[in-house]
């Protein structure tokens, strides 16, 4: 089972990918760009893979990053549905 920390890092990654930038995700999450960038680096280290190629001027998901985005989005959506299940019944 994934840890709460790993799920948080995955959530940040999904925000980054959807925003297309670390700074855009940081603004959405109301966190500093440094915190969000470090979270991405930590997730990559935890997984032992590179999820995105980033420079000061560009951001692009790797093919593996695209796959993780797809699975991660589905997983987080399922978690949201489970957590709101009681409110909708």
PDB file of C-alpha atoms in Angstrom:
ATOM      1  CA  UNK A   1       0.000   0.000   0.000  1.00  0.00           C
ATOM      2  CA  UNK A   2       1.284   3.440  -0.881  1.00  0.00           C
ATOM      3  CA  UNK A   3       2.134   5.754   1.970  1.00  0.00           C
ATOM      4  CA  UNK A   4       0.325   9.024   2.550  1.00  0.00           C
ATOM      5  CA  UNK A   5       3.532  10.825   1.614  1.00  0.00           C
ATOM      6  CA  UNK A   6       3.801   8.961  -1.697  1.00  0.00           C
ATOM      7  CA  UNK A   7       0.195   9.819  -2.534  1.00  0.00           C
ATOM      8  CA  UNK A   8       0.859  13.483  -1.767  1.00  0.00           C
ATOM      9  CA  UNK A   9       3.915  13.442  -4.046  1.00  0.00           C
ATOM     10  CA  UNK A  10       1.871  11.768  -6.779  1.00  0.00           C
ATOM     11  CA  UNK A  11      -0.830  14.408  -6.360  1.00  0.00           C
ATOM     12  CA  UNK A  12       1.767  17.157  -6.781  1.00  0.00           C
ATOM     13  CA  UNK A  13       3.098  15.404  -9.896  1.00  0.00           C
ATOM     14  CA  UNK A  14      -0.391  15.290 -11.416  1.00  0.00           C
ATOM     15  CA  UNK A  15      -0.838  19.011 -10.676  1.00  0.00           C
ATOM     16  CA  UNK A  16       2.538  19.770 -12.298  1.00  0.00           C
ATOM     17  CA  UNK A  17       1.726  17.741 -15.402  1.00  0.00           C
ATOM     18  CA  UNK A  18      -1.732  19.284 -15.789  1.00  0.00           C
ATOM     19  CA  UNK A  19      -0.387  22.816 -15.291  1.00  0.00           C
ATOM     20  CA  UNK A  20       2.538  22.183 -17.624  1.00  0.00           C
ATOM     21  CA  UNK A  21       4.983  23.755 -15.218  1.00  0.00           C
ATOM     22  CA  UNK A  22       6.220  23.635 -11.670  1.00  0.00           C
ATOM     23  CA  UNK A  23       5.407  27.296 -11.110  1.00  0.00           C
ATOM     24  CA  UNK A  24       1.874  26.842 -12.442  1.00  0.00           C
ATOM     25  CA  UNK A  25       1.278  23.880 -10.144  1.00  0.00           C
ATOM     26  CA  UNK A  26       2.787  25.763  -7.221  1.00  0.00           C
ATOM     27  CA  UNK A  27       0.330  28.611  -7.781  1.00  0.00           C
ATOM     28  CA  UNK A  28      -2.616  26.189  -7.928  1.00  0.00           C
ATOM     29  CA  UNK A  29      -1.438  24.381  -4.799  1.00  0.00           C
ATOM     30  CA  UNK A  30      -0.567  27.634  -3.022  1.00  0.00           C
ATOM     31  CA  UNK A  31       2.938  26.367  -2.325  1.00  0.00           C
ATOM     32  CA  UNK A  32       6.345  27.684  -3.286  1.00  0.00           C
ATOM     33  CA  UNK A  33       7.906  26.510  -6.523  1.00  0.00           C
ATOM     34  CA  UNK A  34      10.814  25.144  -4.489  1.00  0.00           C
ATOM     35  CA  UNK A  35       8.510  22.876  -2.461  1.00  0.00           C
ATOM     36  CA  UNK A  36       6.779  21.570  -5.591  1.00  0.00           C
ATOM     37  CA  UNK A  37      10.057  21.057  -7.452  1.00  0.00           C
ATOM     38  CA  UNK A  38      11.524  19.175  -4.492  1.00  0.00           C
ATOM     39  CA  UNK A  39       8.393  17.008  -4.335  1.00  0.00           C
ATOM     40  CA  UNK A  40       8.837  16.039  -7.983  1.00  0.00           C
ATOM     41  CA  UNK A  41      12.495  15.215  -7.395  1.00  0.00           C
ATOM     42  CA  UNK A  42      11.574  13.182  -4.332  1.00  0.00           C
ATOM     43  CA  UNK A  43       8.933  11.207  -6.250  1.00  0.00           C
ATOM     44  CA  UNK A  44      11.414  10.503  -9.028  1.00  0.00           C
ATOM     45  CA  UNK A  45      14.004   9.338  -6.485  1.00  0.00           C
ATOM     46  CA  UNK A  46      11.427   7.147  -4.725  1.00  0.00           C
ATOM     47  CA  UNK A  47      10.428   5.549  -8.019  1.00  0.00           C
ATOM     48  CA  UNK A  48      13.971   5.455  -9.410  1.00  0.00           C
ATOM     49  CA  UNK A  49      12.882   6.999 -12.719  1.00  0.00           C
ATOM     50  CA  UNK A  50      12.772  10.323 -14.553  1.00  0.00           C
ATOM     51  CA  UNK A  51       9.200  11.540 -14.969  1.00  0.00           C
ATOM     52  CA  UNK A  52       9.919  14.895 -16.611  1.00  0.00           C
ATOM     53  CA  UNK A  53      12.662  16.770 -18.381  1.00  0.00           C
ATOM     54  CA  UNK A  54      12.837  20.264 -17.024  1.00  0.00           C
ATOM     55  CA  UNK A  55      14.947  23.354 -17.441  1.00  0.00           C
ATOM     56  CA  UNK A  56      14.362  26.921 -16.393  1.00  0.00           C
ATOM     57  CA  UNK A  57      12.509  27.466 -19.693  1.00  0.00           C
ATOM     58  CA  UNK A  58      10.801  24.165 -20.476  1.00  0.00           C
ATOM     59  CA  UNK A  59       8.963  21.219 -18.979  1.00  0.00           C
ATOM     60  CA  UNK A  60       8.059  17.977 -20.738  1.00  0.00           C
ATOM     61  CA  UNK A  61       6.954  14.607 -19.442  1.00  0.00           C
ATOM     62  CA  UNK A  62       8.972  11.570 -20.382  1.00  0.00           C
ATOM     63  CA  UNK A  63       7.063   8.637 -21.881  1.00  0.00           C
ATOM     64  CA  UNK A  64       7.124   7.039 -18.434  1.00  0.00           C
ATOM     65  CA  UNK A  65       5.896  10.319 -16.946  1.00  0.00           C
ATOM     66  CA  UNK A  66       2.940  10.223 -19.355  1.00  0.00           C
ATOM     67  CA  UNK A  67       2.097   6.684 -18.193  1.00  0.00           C
ATOM     68  CA  UNK A  68       2.408   7.618 -14.527  1.00  0.00           C
ATOM     69  CA  UNK A  69       0.194  10.669 -15.133  1.00  0.00           C
ATOM     70  CA  UNK A  70      -2.520   8.466 -16.642  1.00  0.00           C
ATOM     71  CA  UNK A  71      -2.415   5.874 -13.834  1.00  0.00           C
ATOM     72  CA  UNK A  72      -1.915   8.515 -11.149  1.00  0.00           C
ATOM     73  CA  UNK A  73      -4.877  10.568 -12.320  1.00  0.00           C
ATOM     74  CA  UNK A  74      -7.111   7.480 -12.316  1.00  0.00           C
ATOM     75  CA  UNK A  75      -5.898   6.490  -8.851  1.00  0.00           C
ATOM     76  CA  UNK A  76      -6.401   9.937  -7.356  1.00  0.00           C
ATOM     77  CA  UNK A  77      -9.844  10.227  -8.974  1.00  0.00           C
ATOM     78  CA  UNK A  78     -10.774   6.858  -7.442  1.00  0.00           C
ATOM     79  CA  UNK A  79      -9.531   8.010  -4.032  1.00  0.00           C
ATOM     80  CA  UNK A  80     -11.597  11.209  -4.317  1.00  0.00           C
ATOM     81  CA  UNK A  81     -14.675   9.170  -5.237  1.00  0.00           C
ATOM     82  CA  UNK A  82     -14.154   6.860  -2.284  1.00  0.00           C
ATOM     83  CA  UNK A  83     -13.693   9.763   0.117  1.00  0.00           C
ATOM     84  CA  UNK A  84     -16.844  11.520  -1.088  1.00  0.00           C
ATOM     85  CA  UNK A  85     -18.942   8.352  -1.313  1.00  0.00           C
ATOM     86  CA  UNK A  86     -20.665   8.903   2.018  1.00  0.00           C
ATOM     87  CA  UNK A  87     -21.531  12.494   1.151  1.00  0.00           C
ATOM     88  CA  UNK A  88     -23.342  11.451  -2.034  1.00  0.00           C
ATOM     89  CA  UNK A  89     -25.484   8.682  -0.535  1.00  0.00           C
TER      90      UNK A  89
END
